[in-house]
Amino acid sequence: MSNPQDPALDIVIFGGAGDLSWRKLLPALYMAHAHGRLPAACRIIGIGRQAWSRDDYARFINESSPPHIEASALNPATWQAFLAHLDYVQLDATQAADYERLQATCTPGSVKVFYLATAPSLFTQICANLDAASLIDPQARVVLEKPLGHDLPSAQVINEAVARHFKEHQIYRIDHYLGKETVQNLMVLRFGNAIFEPLWRAPYIQSVQITVAETVGVGSRAGFYDQTGAMRDMVQNHLLQLLCIVAMEPPISLDPDDVRDEKLKVLRSLQRMTLADIRQNTVRGQYIAGAVQGESAPAYLAEDNVPADSGTETFVALRTQINNARWAGVPFFLRTGKRMQARRSQIVIDFAQPPFSIFADQQQIQHPNRLIITLQPEESIQLQMMAKQPGSGMNMKPVHLNLDLESALAGRRAEAYERLLVDVTKGRLTHFMRRDELEAAWKWADPILEGWKQLGDKPRPYTAGTWGPAASSALMAREGCTWFEES
Ligand code: BG6
């Protein structure tokens, strides 16, 4: 619950009228407000170039955000009370003089959170202008939205520029996958239970697969997406962060730097790919027309604002490995794509086969023990085990121990953005990326992006509504593995 003693809080959103703001940030802040997670003296100050008044901005949010809030949580009186917290400042981010208006609007002595939901090319100027207007004090925080750069040098430029004005502990690099309930729960599953950790390594784990599949296409974001592609949009950040949580050593505490030190070690241990590895262990794809869940879907090349000859990938599958004592030799398969058959984010851990089978007259055990951690659309953890089929004979069949987290653990499940925004207001950095983590992720991704260029790699077509190009299954099959939906 909010405490009347809490200091005043100003959340200043650059790009306040942008897509991310009305679709994600304002709905998340509303939920935090509705559940008493924001201080009473909290103001949300939208920043934009439109010549709007406070009322115009409130009207805009009132029209655009409610469809993105769960209907059962939208209470008219609470919503109106939330709108009363909104303010608006017209400002051209590149004009230092405009920041005086922001200075005059902020509550004296407030904790200020600057959320930069703009093109990263503006980050440098925004930070410099905030500083010049004396808006940055030791309590201030800045939230940086991805993409943070398009390669290592550009990420370093941004980090360097922001570091001139904010100390590292004031910088919140957001990766909203780290705010998802099941991702946080994975740390509890690993480190709050004794049964998995001794087996959580080679040779007891045979392979790990991480899938983030979406059914949506690029929608209205083609301008951004075509310059970005699935590798930069999803793999370099969301999938690598999931990999880090699966693979990291137990941190010595939950302190932000203890957790981030361990994630950094994983990123640094990821095998760098040579051109030969890239040819052998990566698959790029691009969707062609098809049908997704019964609805026809156009080809990527036919989407609005996509150049007819675009070579941007909308799908990536790859095999990597972590060169350390725990994971030596264990393949990690990562896969993400748009316009796939189902929306599913899942981590699947395949354990090794029993070293010796007494069930000699059976064909080889086909199904390894498998831990299936589903992040979305539902949250669940399943453990696949072999059991005897009833009746005569020792016939085996895989069955699932099923932990349906949504029904097992009652309670409201906050959306990732709500949880992370509340973390920012409370100064909790654990679930945000540190500078060295971000740079280590680019160090791994850059050679792959560069390699695709050198090899003249063209994305393989896959029909919208499928699980991607056939080469993605072949990548697994080479090591005797299969993607979850194929087994
Ligand atoms: C964003 C990507 O970071 O994550 C989008 O830019 C993607 O392209 C989105 O659609 C997926 O997030 P979620 O939470 O819907 O799985």
Short mmCIF file of N, CA and C in Angstrom, two decimals, residues 77-160:
data_model
loop_
_atom_site.label_atom_id
_atom_site.label_comp_id
_atom_site.label_asym_id
_atom_site.label_seq_id
_atom_site.Cartn_x
_atom_site.Cartn_y
_atom_site.Cartn_z
N ALA A 77 -13.78 4.71 -11.35
CA ALA A 77 -13.35 5.72 -10.37
C ALA A 77 -11.83 5.68 -10.20
N THR A 78 -11.28 4.47 -10.15
CA THR A 78 -9.83 4.33 -9.97
C THR A 78 -9.10 4.89 -11.21
N TRP A 79 -9.68 4.63 -12.36
CA TRP A 79 -9.08 5.12 -13.61
C TRP A 79 -9.06 6.65 -13.63
N GLN A 80 -10.17 7.26 -13.23
CA GLN A 80 -10.21 8.73 -13.20
C GLN A 80 -9.19 9.27 -12.20
N ALA A 81 -9.08 8.60 -11.05
CA ALA A 81 -8.09 9.04 -10.04
C ALA A 81 -6.69 8.92 -10.61
N PHE A 82 -6.46 7.87 -11.40
CA PHE A 82 -5.14 7.68 -12.03
C PHE A 82 -4.87 8.82 -13.02
N LEU A 83 -5.87 9.14 -13.83
CA LEU A 83 -5.66 10.19 -14.84
C LEU A 83 -5.30 11.52 -14.18
N ALA A 84 -5.78 11.70 -12.96
CA ALA A 84 -5.47 12.95 -12.25
C ALA A 84 -3.98 13.06 -11.91
N HIS A 85 -3.26 11.95 -11.96
CA HIS A 85 -1.81 11.99 -11.70
C HIS A 85 -1.01 12.39 -12.93
N LEU A 86 -1.68 12.46 -14.09
CA LEU A 86 -0.93 12.73 -15.32
C LEU A 86 -0.66 14.22 -15.50
N ASP A 87 0.47 14.47 -16.11
CA ASP A 87 0.80 15.85 -16.51
C ASP A 87 1.47 15.73 -17.87
N TYR A 88 1.71 16.86 -18.49
CA TYR A 88 2.31 16.81 -19.82
C TYR A 88 3.21 18.02 -20.02
N VAL A 89 4.35 17.79 -20.64
CA VAL A 89 5.22 18.92 -21.01
C VAL A 89 5.58 18.78 -22.49
N GLN A 90 5.30 19.86 -23.23
CA GLN A 90 5.69 19.86 -24.64
C GLN A 90 7.18 20.19 -24.70
N LEU A 91 7.92 19.35 -25.36
CA LEU A 91 9.37 19.55 -25.33
C LEU A 91 9.99 18.88 -26.55
N ASP A 92 10.91 19.56 -27.19
CA ASP A 92 11.70 18.96 -28.25
C ASP A 92 12.97 18.47 -27.57
N ALA A 93 13.15 17.16 -27.56
CA ALA A 93 14.24 16.58 -26.77
C ALA A 93 15.61 17.15 -27.13
N THR A 94 15.73 17.69 -28.34
CA THR A 94 17.04 18.20 -28.76
C THR A 94 17.26 19.66 -28.36
N GLN A 95 16.24 20.31 -27.84
CA GLN A 95 16.35 21.74 -27.52
C GLN A 95 16.56 21.96 -26.02
N ALA A 96 17.77 22.35 -25.64
CA ALA A 96 18.09 22.50 -24.22
C ALA A 96 17.13 23.46 -23.52
N ALA A 97 16.75 24.51 -24.21
CA ALA A 97 15.91 25.54 -23.56
C ALA A 97 14.56 24.96 -23.13
N ASP A 98 14.06 23.98 -23.88
CA ASP A 98 12.73 23.41 -23.56
C ASP A 98 12.71 22.73 -22.18
N TYR A 99 13.89 22.31 -21.70
CA TYR A 99 13.93 21.55 -20.45
C TYR A 99 13.60 22.42 -19.24
N GLU A 100 13.66 23.73 -19.48
CA GLU A 100 13.25 24.61 -18.36
C GLU A 100 11.79 24.40 -18.01
N ARG A 101 10.97 24.12 -19.05
CA ARG A 101 9.55 23.86 -18.78
C ARG A 101 9.39 22.60 -17.93
N LEU A 102 10.24 21.62 -18.22
CA LEU A 102 10.17 20.38 -17.43
C LEU A 102 10.62 20.66 -15.99
N GLN A 103 11.68 21.41 -15.89
CA GLN A 103 12.20 21.77 -14.56
C GLN A 103 11.09 22.45 -13.75
N ALA A 104 10.37 23.35 -14.40
CA ALA A 104 9.32 24.09 -13.69
C ALA A 104 8.14 23.19 -13.32
N THR A 105 7.96 22.10 -14.05
CA THR A 105 6.81 21.22 -13.80
C THR A 105 7.10 20.20 -12.70
N CYS A 106 8.37 19.77 -12.59
CA CYS A 106 8.70 18.73 -11.60
C CYS A 106 8.46 19.23 -10.17
N THR A 107 8.09 18.29 -9.32
CA THR A 107 7.82 18.64 -7.92
C THR A 107 9.16 18.88 -7.22
N PRO A 108 9.34 20.02 -6.55
CA PRO A 108 10.62 20.26 -5.87
C PRO A 108 10.91 19.13 -4.87
N GLY A 109 12.12 18.64 -4.90
CA GLY A 109 12.54 17.60 -3.94
C GLY A 109 12.06 16.20 -4.28
N SER A 110 11.40 16.01 -5.41
CA SER A 110 10.87 14.67 -5.73
C SER A 110 11.99 13.73 -6.17
N VAL A 111 11.71 12.42 -6.05
CA VAL A 111 12.56 11.43 -6.70
C VAL A 111 12.13 11.43 -8.16
N LYS A 112 13.09 11.56 -9.05
CA LYS A 112 12.72 11.64 -10.48
C LYS A 112 13.17 10.39 -11.21
N VAL A 113 12.22 9.82 -11.96
CA VAL A 113 12.53 8.68 -12.81
C VAL A 113 12.35 9.16 -14.25
N PHE A 114 13.40 9.11 -15.03
CA PHE A 114 13.31 9.50 -16.44
C PHE A 114 13.25 8.24 -17.29
N TYR A 115 12.13 8.01 -17.92
CA TYR A 115 11.95 6.80 -18.73
C TYR A 115 12.17 7.20 -20.18
N LEU A 116 13.22 6.69 -20.82
CA LEU A 116 13.53 7.09 -22.19
C LEU A 116 12.92 6.07 -23.16
N ALA A 117 11.67 6.33 -23.54
CA ALA A 117 10.98 5.45 -24.50
C ALA A 117 11.01 6.12 -25.86
N THR A 118 12.22 6.49 -26.27
CA THR A 118 12.40 7.18 -27.56
C THR A 118 13.41 6.40 -28.39
N ALA A 119 13.65 6.88 -29.60
CA ALA A 119 14.74 6.28 -30.39
C ALA A 119 16.03 6.45 -29.60
N PRO A 120 16.89 5.42 -29.54
CA PRO A 120 18.14 5.52 -28.77
C PRO A 120 19.04 6.65 -29.27
N SER A 121 18.83 7.06 -30.52
CA SER A 121 19.68 8.15 -31.04
C SER A 121 19.46 9.44 -30.24
N LEU A 122 18.37 9.51 -29.48
CA LEU A 122 18.10 10.72 -28.68
C LEU A 122 18.64 10.64 -27.26
N PHE A 123 19.05 9.43 -26.84
CA PHE A 123 19.42 9.25 -25.42
C PHE A 123 20.51 10.24 -24.99
N THR A 124 21.53 10.38 -25.84
CA THR A 124 22.68 11.21 -25.46
C THR A 124 22.23 12.63 -25.19
N GLN A 125 21.45 13.16 -26.14
CA GLN A 125 21.03 14.55 -25.97
C GLN A 125 20.08 14.73 -24.79
N ILE A 126 19.21 13.76 -24.60
CA ILE A 126 18.25 13.89 -23.49
C ILE A 126 19.03 13.96 -22.17
N CYS A 127 20.00 13.04 -22.00
CA CYS A 127 20.74 13.02 -20.73
C CYS A 127 21.52 14.32 -20.54
N ALA A 128 22.16 14.79 -21.62
CA ALA A 128 22.95 16.03 -21.50
C ALA A 128 22.02 17.20 -21.16
N ASN A 129 20.87 17.25 -21.80
CA ASN A 129 19.95 18.37 -21.56
C ASN A 129 19.32 18.30 -20.16
N LEU A 130 19.06 17.10 -19.68
CA LEU A 130 18.54 16.96 -18.31
C LEU A 130 19.56 17.49 -17.31
N ASP A 131 20.82 17.14 -17.58
CA ASP A 131 21.89 17.54 -16.69
C ASP A 131 22.04 19.07 -16.71
N ALA A 132 22.05 19.63 -17.93
CA ALA A 132 22.23 21.08 -18.06
C ALA A 132 21.10 21.83 -17.34
N ALA A 133 19.92 21.21 -17.30
CA ALA A 133 18.79 21.87 -16.63
C ALA A 133 18.75 21.52 -15.13
N SER A 134 19.82 20.93 -14.62
CA SER A 134 19.94 20.55 -13.20
C SER A 134 18.80 19.64 -12.74
N LEU A 135 18.37 18.76 -13.64
CA LEU A 135 17.28 17.84 -13.27
C LEU A 135 17.82 16.53 -12.70
N ILE A 136 19.14 16.34 -12.80
CA ILE A 136 19.69 15.07 -12.30
C ILE A 136 20.34 15.29 -10.93
N ASP A 137 19.77 14.66 -9.92
CA ASP A 137 20.40 14.70 -8.60
C ASP A 137 20.73 13.27 -8.20
N PRO A 138 21.37 13.05 -7.06
CA PRO A 138 21.79 11.68 -6.73
C PRO A 138 20.63 10.68 -6.62
N GLN A 139 19.41 11.18 -6.40
CA GLN A 139 18.27 10.24 -6.28
C GLN A 139 17.66 9.89 -7.63
N ALA A 140 18.02 10.65 -8.67
CA ALA A 140 17.36 10.46 -9.98
C ALA A 140 17.74 9.11 -10.59
N ARG A 141 16.82 8.59 -11.39
CA ARG A 141 17.06 7.31 -12.08
C ARG A 141 16.71 7.47 -13.55
N VAL A 142 17.39 6.71 -14.39
CA VAL A 142 17.03 6.75 -15.80
C VAL A 142 16.74 5.31 -16.27
N VAL A 143 15.67 5.15 -17.02
CA VAL A 143 15.31 3.83 -17.54
C VAL A 143 15.55 3.85 -19.04
N LEU A 144 16.33 2.90 -19.52
CA LEU A 144 16.66 2.85 -20.94
C LEU A 144 15.95 1.68 -21.59
N GLU A 145 15.17 1.98 -22.61
CA GLU A 145 14.46 0.93 -23.34
C GLU A 145 15.38 0.33 -24.38
N LYS A 146 15.18 -0.93 -24.70
CA LYS A 146 15.90 -1.52 -25.80
C LYS A 146 15.31 -1.01 -27.10
N PRO A 147 15.98 -1.05 -28.24
CA PRO A 147 17.31 -1.62 -28.41
C PRO A 147 18.39 -0.64 -27.97
N LEU A 148 19.33 -1.15 -27.17
CA LEU A 148 20.45 -0.29 -26.76
C LEU A 148 21.58 -0.53 -27.73
N GLY A 149 21.50 0.16 -28.84
CA GLY A 149 22.51 0.02 -29.88
C GLY A 149 22.12 -1.05 -30.88
N HIS A 150 22.87 -1.10 -31.99
CA HIS A 150 22.63 -2.16 -32.98
C HIS A 150 23.86 -3.05 -33.10
N ASP A 151 24.89 -2.72 -32.34
CA ASP A 151 26.09 -3.56 -32.26
C ASP A 151 26.91 -3.06 -31.06
N LEU A 152 28.06 -3.69 -30.82
CA LEU A 152 28.84 -3.31 -29.65
C LEU A 152 29.27 -1.85 -29.67
N PRO A 153 29.88 -1.37 -30.77
CA PRO A 153 30.32 0.04 -30.72
C PRO A 153 29.17 1.01 -30.45
N SER A 154 28.02 0.80 -31.08
CA SER A 154 26.92 1.76 -30.86
C SER A 154 26.38 1.63 -29.43
N ALA A 155 26.39 0.42 -28.86
CA ALA A 155 25.95 0.26 -27.47
C ALA A 155 26.93 0.97 -26.53
N GLN A 156 28.23 0.87 -26.87
CA GLN A 156 29.24 1.54 -26.03
C GLN A 156 29.07 3.05 -26.07
N VAL A 157 28.75 3.57 -27.25
CA VAL A 157 28.56 5.02 -27.36
C VAL A 157 27.40 5.46 -26.46
N ILE A 158 26.30 4.72 -26.49
CA ILE A 158 25.15 5.08 -25.65
C ILE A 158 25.52 4.98 -24.17
N ASN A 159 26.14 3.87 -23.80
CA ASN A 159 26.50 3.67 -22.39
C ASN A 159 27.44 4.76 -21.91
N GLU A 160 28.40 5.10 -22.77
CA GLU A 160 29.37 6.13 -22.42
C GLU A 160 28.66 7.47 -22.19
#
